[in-house]
Coordinates of C-alpha atoms in Angstrom, one line a residue:
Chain A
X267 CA -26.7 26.1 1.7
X268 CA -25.7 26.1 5.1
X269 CA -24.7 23.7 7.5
X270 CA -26.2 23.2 11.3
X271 CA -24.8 23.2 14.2
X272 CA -26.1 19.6 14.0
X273 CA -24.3 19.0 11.1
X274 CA -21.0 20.3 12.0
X275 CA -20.4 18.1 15.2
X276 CA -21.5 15.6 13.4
X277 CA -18.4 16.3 10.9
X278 CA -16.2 16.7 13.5
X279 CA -17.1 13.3 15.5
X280 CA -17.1 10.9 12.2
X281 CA -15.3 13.1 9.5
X282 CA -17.7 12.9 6.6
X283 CA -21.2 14.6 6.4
X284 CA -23.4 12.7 3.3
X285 CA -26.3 14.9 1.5
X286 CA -28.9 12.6 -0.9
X287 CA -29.8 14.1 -4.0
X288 CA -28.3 17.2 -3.2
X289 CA -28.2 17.8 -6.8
X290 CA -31.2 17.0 -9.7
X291 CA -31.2 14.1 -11.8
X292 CA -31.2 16.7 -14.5
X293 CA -27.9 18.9 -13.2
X294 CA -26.7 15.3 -13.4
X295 CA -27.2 14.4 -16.8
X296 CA -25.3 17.8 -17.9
X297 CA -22.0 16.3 -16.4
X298 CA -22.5 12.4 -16.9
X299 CA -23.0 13.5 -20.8
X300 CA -20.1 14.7 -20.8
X301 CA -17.8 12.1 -19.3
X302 CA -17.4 9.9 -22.5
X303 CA -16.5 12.3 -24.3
X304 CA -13.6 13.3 -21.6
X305 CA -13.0 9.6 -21.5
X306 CA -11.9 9.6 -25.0
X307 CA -9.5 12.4 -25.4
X308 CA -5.7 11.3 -25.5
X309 CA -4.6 13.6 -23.0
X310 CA -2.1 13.1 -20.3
X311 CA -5.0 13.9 -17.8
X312 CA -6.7 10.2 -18.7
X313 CA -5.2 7.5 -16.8
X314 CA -6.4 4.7 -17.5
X315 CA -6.6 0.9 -15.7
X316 CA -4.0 -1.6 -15.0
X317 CA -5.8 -4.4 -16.9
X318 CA -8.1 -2.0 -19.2
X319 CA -8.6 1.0 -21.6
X320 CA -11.6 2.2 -19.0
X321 CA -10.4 5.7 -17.4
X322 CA -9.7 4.7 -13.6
X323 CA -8.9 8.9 -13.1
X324 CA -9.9 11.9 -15.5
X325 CA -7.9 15.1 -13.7
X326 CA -8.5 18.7 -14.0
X327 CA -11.6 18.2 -16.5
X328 CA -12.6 21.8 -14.8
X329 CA -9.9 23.8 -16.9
X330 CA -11.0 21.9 -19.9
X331 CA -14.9 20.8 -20.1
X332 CA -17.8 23.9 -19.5
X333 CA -19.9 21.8 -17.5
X334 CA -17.1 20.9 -15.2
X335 CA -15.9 24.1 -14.8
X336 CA -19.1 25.3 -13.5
X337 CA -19.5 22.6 -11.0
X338 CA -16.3 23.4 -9.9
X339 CA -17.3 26.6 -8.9
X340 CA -21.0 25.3 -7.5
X341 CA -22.4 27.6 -4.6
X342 CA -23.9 23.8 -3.0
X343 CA -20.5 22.4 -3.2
X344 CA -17.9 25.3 -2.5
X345 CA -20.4 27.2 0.5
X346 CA -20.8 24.4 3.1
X347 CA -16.6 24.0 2.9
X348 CA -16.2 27.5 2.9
X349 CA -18.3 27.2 6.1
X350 CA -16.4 24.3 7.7
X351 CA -12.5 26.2 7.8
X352 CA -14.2 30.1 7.7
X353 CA -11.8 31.0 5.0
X354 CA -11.9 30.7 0.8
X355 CA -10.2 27.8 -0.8
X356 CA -8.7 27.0 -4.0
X357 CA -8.9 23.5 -5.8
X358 CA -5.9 21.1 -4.9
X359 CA -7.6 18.4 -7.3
X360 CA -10.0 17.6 -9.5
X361 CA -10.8 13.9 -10.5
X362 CA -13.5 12.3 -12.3
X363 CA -13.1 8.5 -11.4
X364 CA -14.8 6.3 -13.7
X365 CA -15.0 2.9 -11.2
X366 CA -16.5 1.8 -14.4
X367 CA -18.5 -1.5 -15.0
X368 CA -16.8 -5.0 -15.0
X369 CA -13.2 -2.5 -14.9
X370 CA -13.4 -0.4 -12.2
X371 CA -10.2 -1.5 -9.9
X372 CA -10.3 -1.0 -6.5
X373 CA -8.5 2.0 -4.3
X374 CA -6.7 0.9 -1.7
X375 CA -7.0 2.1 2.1
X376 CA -5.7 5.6 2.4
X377 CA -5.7 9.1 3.7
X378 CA -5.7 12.1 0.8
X379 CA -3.6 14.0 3.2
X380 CA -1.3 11.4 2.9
X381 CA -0.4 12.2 -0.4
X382 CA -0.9 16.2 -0.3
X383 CA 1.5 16.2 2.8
X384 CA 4.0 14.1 1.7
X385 CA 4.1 14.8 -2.1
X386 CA 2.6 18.5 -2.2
X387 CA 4.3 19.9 1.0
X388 CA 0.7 21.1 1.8
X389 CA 0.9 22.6 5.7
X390 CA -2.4 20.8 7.2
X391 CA -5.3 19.0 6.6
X392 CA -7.2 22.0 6.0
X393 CA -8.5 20.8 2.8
X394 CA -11.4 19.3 1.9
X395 CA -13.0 16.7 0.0
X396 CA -16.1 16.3 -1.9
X397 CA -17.9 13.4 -4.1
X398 CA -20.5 14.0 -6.0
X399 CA -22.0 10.8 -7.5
X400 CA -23.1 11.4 -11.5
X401 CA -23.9 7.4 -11.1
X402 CA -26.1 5.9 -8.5
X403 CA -24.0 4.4 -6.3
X404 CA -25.5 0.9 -4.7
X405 CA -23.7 -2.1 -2.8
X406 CA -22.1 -3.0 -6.1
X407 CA -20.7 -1.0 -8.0
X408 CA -17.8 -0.4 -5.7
X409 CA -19.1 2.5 -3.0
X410 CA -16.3 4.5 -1.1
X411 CA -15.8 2.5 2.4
X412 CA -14.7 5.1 5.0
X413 CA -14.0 4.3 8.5
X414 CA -15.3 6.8 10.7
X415 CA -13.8 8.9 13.5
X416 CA -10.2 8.0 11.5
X417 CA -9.9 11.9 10.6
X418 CA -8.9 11.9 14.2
X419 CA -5.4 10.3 14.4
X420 CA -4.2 12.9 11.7
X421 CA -1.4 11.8 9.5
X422 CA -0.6 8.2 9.7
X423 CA 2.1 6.6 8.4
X424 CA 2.0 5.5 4.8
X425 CA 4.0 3.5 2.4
X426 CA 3.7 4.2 -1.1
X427 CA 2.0 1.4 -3.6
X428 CA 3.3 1.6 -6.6
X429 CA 2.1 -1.7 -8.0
X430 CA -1.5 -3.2 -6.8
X431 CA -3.4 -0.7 -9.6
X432 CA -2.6 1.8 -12.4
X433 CA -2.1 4.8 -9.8
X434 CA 0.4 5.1 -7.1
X435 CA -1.0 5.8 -3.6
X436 CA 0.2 6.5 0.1
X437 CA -1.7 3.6 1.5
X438 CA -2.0 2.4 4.9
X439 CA -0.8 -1.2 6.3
X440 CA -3.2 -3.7 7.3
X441 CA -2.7 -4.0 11.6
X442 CA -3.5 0.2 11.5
X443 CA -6.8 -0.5 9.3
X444 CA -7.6 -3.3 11.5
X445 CA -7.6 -1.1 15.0
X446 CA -9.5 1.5 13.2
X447 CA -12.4 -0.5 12.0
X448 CA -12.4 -1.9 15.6
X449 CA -13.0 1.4 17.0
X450 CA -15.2 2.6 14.3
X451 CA -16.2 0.3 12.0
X452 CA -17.1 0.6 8.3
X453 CA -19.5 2.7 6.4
X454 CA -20.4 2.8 3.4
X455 CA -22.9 6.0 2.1
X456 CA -25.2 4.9 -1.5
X457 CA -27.6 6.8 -2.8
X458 CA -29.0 8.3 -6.1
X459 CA -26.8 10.3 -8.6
X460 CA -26.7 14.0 -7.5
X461 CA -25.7 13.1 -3.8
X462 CA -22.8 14.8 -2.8
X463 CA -20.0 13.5 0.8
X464 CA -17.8 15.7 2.3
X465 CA -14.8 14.4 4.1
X466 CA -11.8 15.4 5.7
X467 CA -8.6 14.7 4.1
X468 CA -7.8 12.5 7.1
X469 CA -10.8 10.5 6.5
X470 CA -9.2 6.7 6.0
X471 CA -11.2 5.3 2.8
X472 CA -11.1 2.8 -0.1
X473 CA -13.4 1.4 -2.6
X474 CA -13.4 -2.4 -4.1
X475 CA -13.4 -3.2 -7.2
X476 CA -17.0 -2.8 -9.6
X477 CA -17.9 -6.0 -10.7
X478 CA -21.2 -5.1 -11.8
X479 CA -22.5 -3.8 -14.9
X480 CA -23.1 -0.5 -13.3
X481 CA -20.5 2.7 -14.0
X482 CA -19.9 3.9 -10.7
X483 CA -18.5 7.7 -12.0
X484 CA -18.5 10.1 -9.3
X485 CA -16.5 13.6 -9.1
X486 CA -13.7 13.7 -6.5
X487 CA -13.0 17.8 -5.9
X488 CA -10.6 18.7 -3.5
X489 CA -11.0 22.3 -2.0
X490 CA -7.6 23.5 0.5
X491 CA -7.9 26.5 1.8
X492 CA -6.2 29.4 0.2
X493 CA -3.6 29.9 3.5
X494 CA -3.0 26.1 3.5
X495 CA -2.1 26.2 -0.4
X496 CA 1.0 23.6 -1.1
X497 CA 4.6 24.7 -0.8
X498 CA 6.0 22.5 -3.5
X499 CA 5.1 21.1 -7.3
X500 CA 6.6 17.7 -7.2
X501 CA 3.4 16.7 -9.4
X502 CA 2.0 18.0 -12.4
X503 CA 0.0 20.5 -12.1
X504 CA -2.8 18.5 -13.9
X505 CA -2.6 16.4 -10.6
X506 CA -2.0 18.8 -8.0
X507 CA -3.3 22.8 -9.3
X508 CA -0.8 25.9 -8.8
X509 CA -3.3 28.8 -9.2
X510 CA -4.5 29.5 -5.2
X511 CA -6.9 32.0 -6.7
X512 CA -9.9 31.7 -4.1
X513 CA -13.2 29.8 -5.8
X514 CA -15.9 32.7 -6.8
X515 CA -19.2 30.8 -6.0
X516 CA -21.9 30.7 -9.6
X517 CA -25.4 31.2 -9.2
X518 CA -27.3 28.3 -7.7
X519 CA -28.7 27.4 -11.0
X520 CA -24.9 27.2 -12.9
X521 CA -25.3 23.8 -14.1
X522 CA -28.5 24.1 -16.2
X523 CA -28.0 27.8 -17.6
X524 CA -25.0 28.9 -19.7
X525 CA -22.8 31.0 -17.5
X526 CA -19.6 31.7 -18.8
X527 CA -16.3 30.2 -17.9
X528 CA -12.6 30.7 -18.2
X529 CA -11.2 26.8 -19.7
X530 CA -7.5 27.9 -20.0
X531 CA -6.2 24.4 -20.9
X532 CA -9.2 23.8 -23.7
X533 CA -6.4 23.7 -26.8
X534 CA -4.2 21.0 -24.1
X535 CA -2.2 20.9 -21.1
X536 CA 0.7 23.4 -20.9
X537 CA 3.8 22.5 -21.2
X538 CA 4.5 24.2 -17.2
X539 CA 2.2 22.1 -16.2
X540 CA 4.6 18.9 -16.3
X541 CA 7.2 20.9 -14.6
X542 CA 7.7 18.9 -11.7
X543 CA 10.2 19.3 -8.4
X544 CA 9.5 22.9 -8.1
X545 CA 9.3 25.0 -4.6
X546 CA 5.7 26.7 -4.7
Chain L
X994 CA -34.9 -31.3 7.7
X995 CA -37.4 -30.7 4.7
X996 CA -38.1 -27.8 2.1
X997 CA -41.3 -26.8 2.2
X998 CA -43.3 -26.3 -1.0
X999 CA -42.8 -22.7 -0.9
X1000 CA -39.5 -23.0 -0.7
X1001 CA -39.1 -25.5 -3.9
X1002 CA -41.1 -23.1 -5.8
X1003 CA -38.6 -20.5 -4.6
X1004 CA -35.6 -22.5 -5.6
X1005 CA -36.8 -23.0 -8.8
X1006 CA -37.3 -19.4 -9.2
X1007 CA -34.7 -17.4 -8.4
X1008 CA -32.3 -20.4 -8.3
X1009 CA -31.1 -20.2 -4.6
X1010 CA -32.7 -20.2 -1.4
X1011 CA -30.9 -18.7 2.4
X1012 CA -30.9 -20.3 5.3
X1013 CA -29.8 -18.2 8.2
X1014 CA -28.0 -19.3 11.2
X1015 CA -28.9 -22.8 10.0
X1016 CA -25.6 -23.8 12.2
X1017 CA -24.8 -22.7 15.8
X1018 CA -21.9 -20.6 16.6
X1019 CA -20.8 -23.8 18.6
X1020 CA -20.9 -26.1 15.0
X1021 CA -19.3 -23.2 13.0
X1022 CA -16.5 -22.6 15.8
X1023 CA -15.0 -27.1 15.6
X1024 CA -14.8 -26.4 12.2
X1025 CA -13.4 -22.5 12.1
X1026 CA -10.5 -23.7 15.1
X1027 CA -9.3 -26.0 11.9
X1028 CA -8.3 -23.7 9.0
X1029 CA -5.4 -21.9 10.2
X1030 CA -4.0 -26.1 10.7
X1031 CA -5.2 -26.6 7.1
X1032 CA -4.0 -23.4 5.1
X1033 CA -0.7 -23.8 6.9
X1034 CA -0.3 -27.4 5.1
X1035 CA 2.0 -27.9 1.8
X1036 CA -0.2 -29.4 0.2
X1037 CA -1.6 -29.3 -3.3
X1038 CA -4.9 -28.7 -1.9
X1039 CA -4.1 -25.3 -0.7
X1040 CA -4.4 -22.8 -4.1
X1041 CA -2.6 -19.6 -3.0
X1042 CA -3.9 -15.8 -4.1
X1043 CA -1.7 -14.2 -6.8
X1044 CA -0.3 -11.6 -5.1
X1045 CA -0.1 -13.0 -1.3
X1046 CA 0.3 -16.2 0.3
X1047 CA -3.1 -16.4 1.6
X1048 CA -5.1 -19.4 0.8
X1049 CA -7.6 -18.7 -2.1
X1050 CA -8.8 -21.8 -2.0
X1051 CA -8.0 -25.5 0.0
X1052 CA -10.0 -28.7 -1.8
X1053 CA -10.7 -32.0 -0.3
X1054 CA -10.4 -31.5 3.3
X1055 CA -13.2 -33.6 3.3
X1056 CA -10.5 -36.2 3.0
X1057 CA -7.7 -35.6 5.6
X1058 CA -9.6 -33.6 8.4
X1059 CA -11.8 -35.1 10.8
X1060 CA -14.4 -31.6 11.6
X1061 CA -14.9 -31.3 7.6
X1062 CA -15.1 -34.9 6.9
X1063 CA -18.5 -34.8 9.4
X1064 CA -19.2 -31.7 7.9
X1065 CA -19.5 -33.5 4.5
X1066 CA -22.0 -35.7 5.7
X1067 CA -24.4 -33.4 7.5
X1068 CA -27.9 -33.9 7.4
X1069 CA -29.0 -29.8 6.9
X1070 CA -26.9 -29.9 4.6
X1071 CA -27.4 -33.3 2.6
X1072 CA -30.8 -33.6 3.2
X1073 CA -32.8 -30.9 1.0
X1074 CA -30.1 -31.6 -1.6
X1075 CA -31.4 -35.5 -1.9
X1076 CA -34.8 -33.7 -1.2
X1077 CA -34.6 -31.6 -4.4
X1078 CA -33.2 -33.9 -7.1
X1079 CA -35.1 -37.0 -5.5
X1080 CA -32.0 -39.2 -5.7
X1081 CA -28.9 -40.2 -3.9
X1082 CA -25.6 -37.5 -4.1
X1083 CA -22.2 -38.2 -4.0
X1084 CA -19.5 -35.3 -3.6
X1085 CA -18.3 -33.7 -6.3
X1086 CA -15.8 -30.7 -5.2
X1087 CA -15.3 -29.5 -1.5
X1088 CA -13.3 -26.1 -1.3
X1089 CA -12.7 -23.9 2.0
X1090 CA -12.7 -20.8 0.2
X1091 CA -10.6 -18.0 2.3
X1092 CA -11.6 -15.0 0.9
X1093 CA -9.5 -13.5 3.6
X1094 CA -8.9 -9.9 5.3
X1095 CA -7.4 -7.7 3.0
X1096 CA -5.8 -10.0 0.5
X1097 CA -9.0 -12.2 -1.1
X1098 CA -8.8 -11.6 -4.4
X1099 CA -12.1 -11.8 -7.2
X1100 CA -13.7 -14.5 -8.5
X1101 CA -14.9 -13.5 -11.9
X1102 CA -18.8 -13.9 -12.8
X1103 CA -19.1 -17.3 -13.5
X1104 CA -21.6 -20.7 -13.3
X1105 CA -20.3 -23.7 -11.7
X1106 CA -21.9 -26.0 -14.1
X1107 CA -19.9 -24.6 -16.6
X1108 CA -16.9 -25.9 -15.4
X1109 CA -18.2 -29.3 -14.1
X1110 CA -19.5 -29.8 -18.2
X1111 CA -16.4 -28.3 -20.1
X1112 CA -13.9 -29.9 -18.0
X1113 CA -15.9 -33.3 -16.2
X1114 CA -17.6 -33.7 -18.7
X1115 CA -20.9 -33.6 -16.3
X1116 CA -23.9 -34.7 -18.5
X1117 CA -26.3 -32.5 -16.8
X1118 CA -26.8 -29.8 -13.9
X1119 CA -28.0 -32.3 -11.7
X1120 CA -25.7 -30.5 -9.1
X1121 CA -26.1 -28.5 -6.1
X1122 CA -24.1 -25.8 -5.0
X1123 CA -24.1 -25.6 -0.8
X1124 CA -21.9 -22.7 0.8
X1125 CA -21.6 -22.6 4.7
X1126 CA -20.6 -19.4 6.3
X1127 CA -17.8 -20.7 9.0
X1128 CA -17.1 -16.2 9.8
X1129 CA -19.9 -13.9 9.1
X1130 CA -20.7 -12.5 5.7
X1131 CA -21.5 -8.4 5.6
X1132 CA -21.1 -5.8 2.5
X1133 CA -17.4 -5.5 2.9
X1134 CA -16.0 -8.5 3.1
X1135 CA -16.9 -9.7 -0.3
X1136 CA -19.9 -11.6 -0.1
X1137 CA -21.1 -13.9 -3.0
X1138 CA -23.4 -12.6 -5.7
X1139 CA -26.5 -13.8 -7.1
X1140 CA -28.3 -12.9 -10.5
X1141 CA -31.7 -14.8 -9.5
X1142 CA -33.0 -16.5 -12.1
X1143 CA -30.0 -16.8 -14.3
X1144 CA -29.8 -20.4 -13.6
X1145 CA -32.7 -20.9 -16.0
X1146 CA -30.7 -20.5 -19.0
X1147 CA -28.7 -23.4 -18.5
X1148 CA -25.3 -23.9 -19.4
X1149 CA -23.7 -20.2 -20.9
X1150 CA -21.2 -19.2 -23.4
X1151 CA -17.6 -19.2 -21.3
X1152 CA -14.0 -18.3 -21.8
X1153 CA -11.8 -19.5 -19.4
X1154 CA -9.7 -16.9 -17.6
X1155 CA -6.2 -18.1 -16.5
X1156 CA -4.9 -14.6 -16.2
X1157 CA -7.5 -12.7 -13.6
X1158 CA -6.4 -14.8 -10.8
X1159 CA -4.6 -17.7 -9.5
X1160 CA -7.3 -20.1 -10.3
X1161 CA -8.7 -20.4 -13.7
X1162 CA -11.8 -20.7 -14.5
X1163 CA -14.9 -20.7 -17.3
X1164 CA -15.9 -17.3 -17.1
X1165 CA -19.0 -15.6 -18.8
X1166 CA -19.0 -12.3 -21.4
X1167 CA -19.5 -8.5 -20.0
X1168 CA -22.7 -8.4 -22.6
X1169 CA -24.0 -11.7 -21.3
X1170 CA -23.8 -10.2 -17.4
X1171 CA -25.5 -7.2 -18.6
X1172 CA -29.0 -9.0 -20.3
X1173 CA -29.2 -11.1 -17.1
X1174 CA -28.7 -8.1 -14.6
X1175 CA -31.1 -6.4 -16.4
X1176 CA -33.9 -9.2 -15.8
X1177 CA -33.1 -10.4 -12.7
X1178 CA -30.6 -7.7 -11.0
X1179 CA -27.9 -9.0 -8.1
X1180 CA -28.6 -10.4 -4.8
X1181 CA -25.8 -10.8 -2.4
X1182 CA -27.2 -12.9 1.1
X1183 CA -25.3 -11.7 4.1
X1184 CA -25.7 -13.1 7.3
X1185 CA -24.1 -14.5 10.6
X1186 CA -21.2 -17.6 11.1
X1187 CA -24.0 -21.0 10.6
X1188 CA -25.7 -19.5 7.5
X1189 CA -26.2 -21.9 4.1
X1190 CA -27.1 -21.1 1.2
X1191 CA -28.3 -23.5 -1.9
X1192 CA -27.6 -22.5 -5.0
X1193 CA -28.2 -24.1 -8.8
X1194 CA -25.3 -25.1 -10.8
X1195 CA -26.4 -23.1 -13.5
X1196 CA -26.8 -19.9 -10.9
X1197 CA -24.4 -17.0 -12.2
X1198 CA -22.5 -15.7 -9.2
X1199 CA -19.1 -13.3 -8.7
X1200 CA -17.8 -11.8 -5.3
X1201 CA -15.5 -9.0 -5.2
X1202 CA -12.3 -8.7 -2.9
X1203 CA -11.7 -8.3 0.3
X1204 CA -10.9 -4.8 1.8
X1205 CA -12.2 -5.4 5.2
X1206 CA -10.1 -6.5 8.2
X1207 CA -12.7 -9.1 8.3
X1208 CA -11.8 -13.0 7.1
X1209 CA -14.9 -14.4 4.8
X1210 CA -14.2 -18.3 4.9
X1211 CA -17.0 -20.3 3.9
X1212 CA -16.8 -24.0 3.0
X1213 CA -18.5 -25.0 -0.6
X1214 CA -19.4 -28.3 -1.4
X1215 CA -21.1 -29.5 -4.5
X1216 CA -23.3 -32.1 -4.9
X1217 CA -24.2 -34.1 -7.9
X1218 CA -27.4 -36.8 -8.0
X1219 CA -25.0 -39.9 -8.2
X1220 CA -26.8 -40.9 -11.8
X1221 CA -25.0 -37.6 -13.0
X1222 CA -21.8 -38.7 -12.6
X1223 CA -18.3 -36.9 -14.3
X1224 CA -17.8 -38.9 -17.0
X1225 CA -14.1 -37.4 -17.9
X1226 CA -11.4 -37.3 -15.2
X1227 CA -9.3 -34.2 -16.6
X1228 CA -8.9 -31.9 -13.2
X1229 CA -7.1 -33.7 -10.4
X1230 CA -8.9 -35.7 -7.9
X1231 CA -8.6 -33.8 -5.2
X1232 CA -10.4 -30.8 -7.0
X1233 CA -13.1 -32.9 -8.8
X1234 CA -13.9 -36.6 -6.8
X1235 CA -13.8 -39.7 -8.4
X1236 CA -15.7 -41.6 -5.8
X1237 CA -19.4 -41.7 -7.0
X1238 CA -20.6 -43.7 -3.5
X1239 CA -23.6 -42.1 -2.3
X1240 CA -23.4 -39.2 1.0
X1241 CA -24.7 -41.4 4.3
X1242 CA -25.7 -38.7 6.4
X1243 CA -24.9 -39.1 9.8
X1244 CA -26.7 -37.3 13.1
X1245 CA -28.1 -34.1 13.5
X1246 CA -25.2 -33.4 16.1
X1247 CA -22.3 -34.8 14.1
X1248 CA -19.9 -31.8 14.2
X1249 CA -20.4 -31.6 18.2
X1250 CA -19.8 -35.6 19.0
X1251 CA -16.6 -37.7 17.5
X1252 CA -18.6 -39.9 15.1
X1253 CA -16.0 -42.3 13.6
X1254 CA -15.1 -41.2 9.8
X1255 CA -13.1 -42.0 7.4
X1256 CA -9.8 -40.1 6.6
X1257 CA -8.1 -41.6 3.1
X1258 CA -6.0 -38.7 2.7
X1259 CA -4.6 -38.1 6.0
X1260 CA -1.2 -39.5 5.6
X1261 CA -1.2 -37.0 1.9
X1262 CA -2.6 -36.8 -1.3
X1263 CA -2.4 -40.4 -2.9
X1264 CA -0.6 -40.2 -6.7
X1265 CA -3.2 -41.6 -8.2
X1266 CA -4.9 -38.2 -7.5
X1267 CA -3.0 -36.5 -10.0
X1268 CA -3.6 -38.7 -13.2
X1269 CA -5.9 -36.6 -15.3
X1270 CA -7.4 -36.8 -18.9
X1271 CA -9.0 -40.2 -18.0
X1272 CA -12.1 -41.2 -18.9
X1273 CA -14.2 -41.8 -15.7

C-alpha cells in the first residue's frame, strides 16, 4: 500500500485522501461483530449520548478487543501514514463512534489538533487521522463534512463546548467556518463499509446528527508520529495513550486469520490510567 | 398550470412530486428581502430554536406581510392542489420555517396529518403539504426527508414530543421508521431558491440540523379541500386558521406586481387568536 505522487499532492492541497472499499465486506464483519458487545461493557471507555444509552464514543477498544487490536496494527492503515510524515508513529487515540440510528448526536465543527495541542501539549500536527467505516456511510446517517484546504491555516482558535453533546470539544465559531466553506466548500466522502479517509489533524470537520435508521459506526484511529508524541497527560490515558512504542505493521491478512495480540487492559482500565495533570 | 397524468400517478405513488426552479430567482428574492423584517418581530408568530434565538419557525405571515400574503394566493402553487383533490382549498397553516446557518435545530420524523387530526380534529387527509425553497436546499443544510410511499398508510401511531425541541409535535416510533425505510427508503429533493415540492399529509418526513454556513428557509403552507375543514379549534389561530373561505388565486406574476391584498394582522395578532379548545 503505497501512496502516488498523485495522491500525496492531492493530500497536501485538500487535507484528506478517501479510499472505497479499501477493506472487504468480510474484514468488516470481524469488527462490526464486535461492536455490540464493546457497546455493552460498563467501562469508563463507553460514553454514552446526551439524550440516550447509544455509545456516542467507545475509546481504546485496541487494548481490550482482539479484532481491534489487530486493526490497530493494519499494514493498509498504518503504511500510507507512515508514508505521509517518513517516520513510525504511535496511537494518540482510538475511538469507535457509534453515530448510531435515530441517536447518533452530531459533532460539532472542529480541528483534532485543537484538542491534542491544547489539552495533550502535543508539539505539531504531525499526527494523523484515519476513519474506517464498519457501516455504509450514505447522505443519512450523519457522514463526516470536512471543508477542504482548512488543514492549511494550522491551529485556529477554539473555544471549548462543554454543553451542546455528551463530549466536550475545542470547536470553532461560526464567522471562521463561514470564510472557510467560502474558500473551499463542503465535502462530504460515502461509500460502502470497509472505506477508509485520511486526514490531517487540521482538517476542520463535523458530522450532523443520524436521523435515519442506519448505525453509522466507523473507527476514528489517530496515528502521531513517535517524535511528535504529547508532552503532558491532562486526559486519561483511555482518551489520549501514553506508550509511544512505534506501531509494528501485521500481515496484510491480520483481520481474518488469528495473529496474536498483546490486550493489556482485557481484565479493565488501570488505575494509572485516570491519572490525569501529569508532565509526559 | 396542470399535473399531467404521469405526474398524478406519481403523486399517488410515492406521495410527493418536485418541481424545480418552479419560481424565478427574481420571485424568490421579494419574498427572501422580507424575513430578516419578520423574524426580528415580537410576535407570537415567531417560535424561537431551543438553544439560540434564531427563528425555528414564524406562522401566519400570510396575515401581516404583503410579499407572503401574494404568495399565499399563487397560482403554481394553488392550482395543482385544487387540481388534485378536485375541490376548493382554504389555508390551513403557513410557516416560514428558518432552518438557519449553524443553529436549525431537528424536526423529528413525523406526518403532518397527524397533527392536523389529534389536535384539529381534521376529519380526513384531504390536505396538501406545499414547501417553497426561498435559499437553496443541498446535503448540508438540512434538507427535508421523504420515505415515498409512507403516506399510504394513513394516519400512524404518534407520541407527541415536547422535549426534543422547542416546538412540539406528534412524533412517530423508531420501529415504525424502520418497517417504512425498509419498503420505501428516504428521499431528500435538493434543489435551487424557486423549487416546490407537494407532499401528502400522511407523507412521513424529518430533516436534520443545520451545520452549514448556509440558511435553509423555505415557506410551508398547507392546504385542506375546504369540505375538510378543522372541526376543533385547540392550537391558536395563528398556527391553525379558522377562516375556511376558499384560496382566489391571483396572476401568474403576483409576487413581481403590487396586487392589492388583504392584511388583517398587520396592526398585530387579534386576541381572539388565542382562544383555544373551541369547537370550530
Amino acid at each position: 500500500m503505497k501512496l502516488t505522487a498523485h495522491q500525496i499532492e492531492q493530500f497536501d492541497r485538500d487535507g484528506y485522501l478517501f479510499f472505497p472499499s479499501i477493506f472487504t465486506p468480510a474484514e468488516m464483519k470481524v469488527l462490526l461483530d464486535e461492536v455490540p458487545k464493546l457497546y455493552a461493557l460498563r467501562r469508563p471507555e463507553n460514553v454514552r449520548e446526551k439524550d440516550s444509552e447509544a455509545v456516542r464514543t467507545n475509546f481504546a477498544a485496541h487494548l481490550y478487543s482482539e479484532p481491534f487490536a489487530r486493526l490497530a496494527r493494519h499494514p493498509r492503515m498504518v503504511e500510507p501514514v507512515v508514508q505521509l510524515f517518513d517516520e513510525q508513529v504511535y496511537m494518540h487515540q482510538f475511538k469507535i463512534n457509534g453515530k448510531m440510528a435515530f441517536a447518533g448526536d452530531v459533532w460539532q465543527w472542529h480541528q483534532d489538533y485543537g484538542t491534542w495541542m491544547n489539552d495533550d501539549l502535543m508539539p505539531t500536527a504531525r499526527a494523523m487521522n484515519v476513519a474506517i467505516f464498519l457501516d455504509e456511510v450514505n447522505e443519512f446517517n450523519g457522514p463526516l463534512m470536512f471543508i477542504p484546504g482548512s488543514h492549511k491555516q494550522g491551529a485556529l482558535p477554539a473555544g471549548h463546548d462543554t454543553s451542546t453533546t455528551s463530549y466536550p470539544l475545542w470547536t470553532i465559531d461560526n464567522d471562521a467556518i463561514r470564510k472557510l466553506v467560502d474558500k473551499g466548500g463542503i465535502v462530504a466522502p460515502k461509500g460502502p463499509a470497509g472505506s477508509m479517509i485520511l486526514f490531517h489533524g487540521c482538517l476542520v470537520h463535523a458530522s450532523t446528527a443520524n436521523l435515519s435508521p442506519w448505525n453509522r459506526v466507523a473507527v476514528y484511529l489517530s496515528l502521531c508520529a513517535v517524535s511528535n508524541h504529547i508532552r503532558r497527560f491532562k486526559r486519561p490515558e483511555y482518551i489520549a495513550h501514553r506508550d509511544f512504542t512505534p506501531i509494528a505493521p501485521l500481515a496484510d491478512d491480520c483481520l481474518l486469520k488469528p495473529y496474536p495480540v498483546d490486550l493489556p487492559w482485557k481484565d479493565g482500565t488501570p488505575s494509572s490510567a485516570y491519572e490525569t495533570e501529569k508532565a509526559a
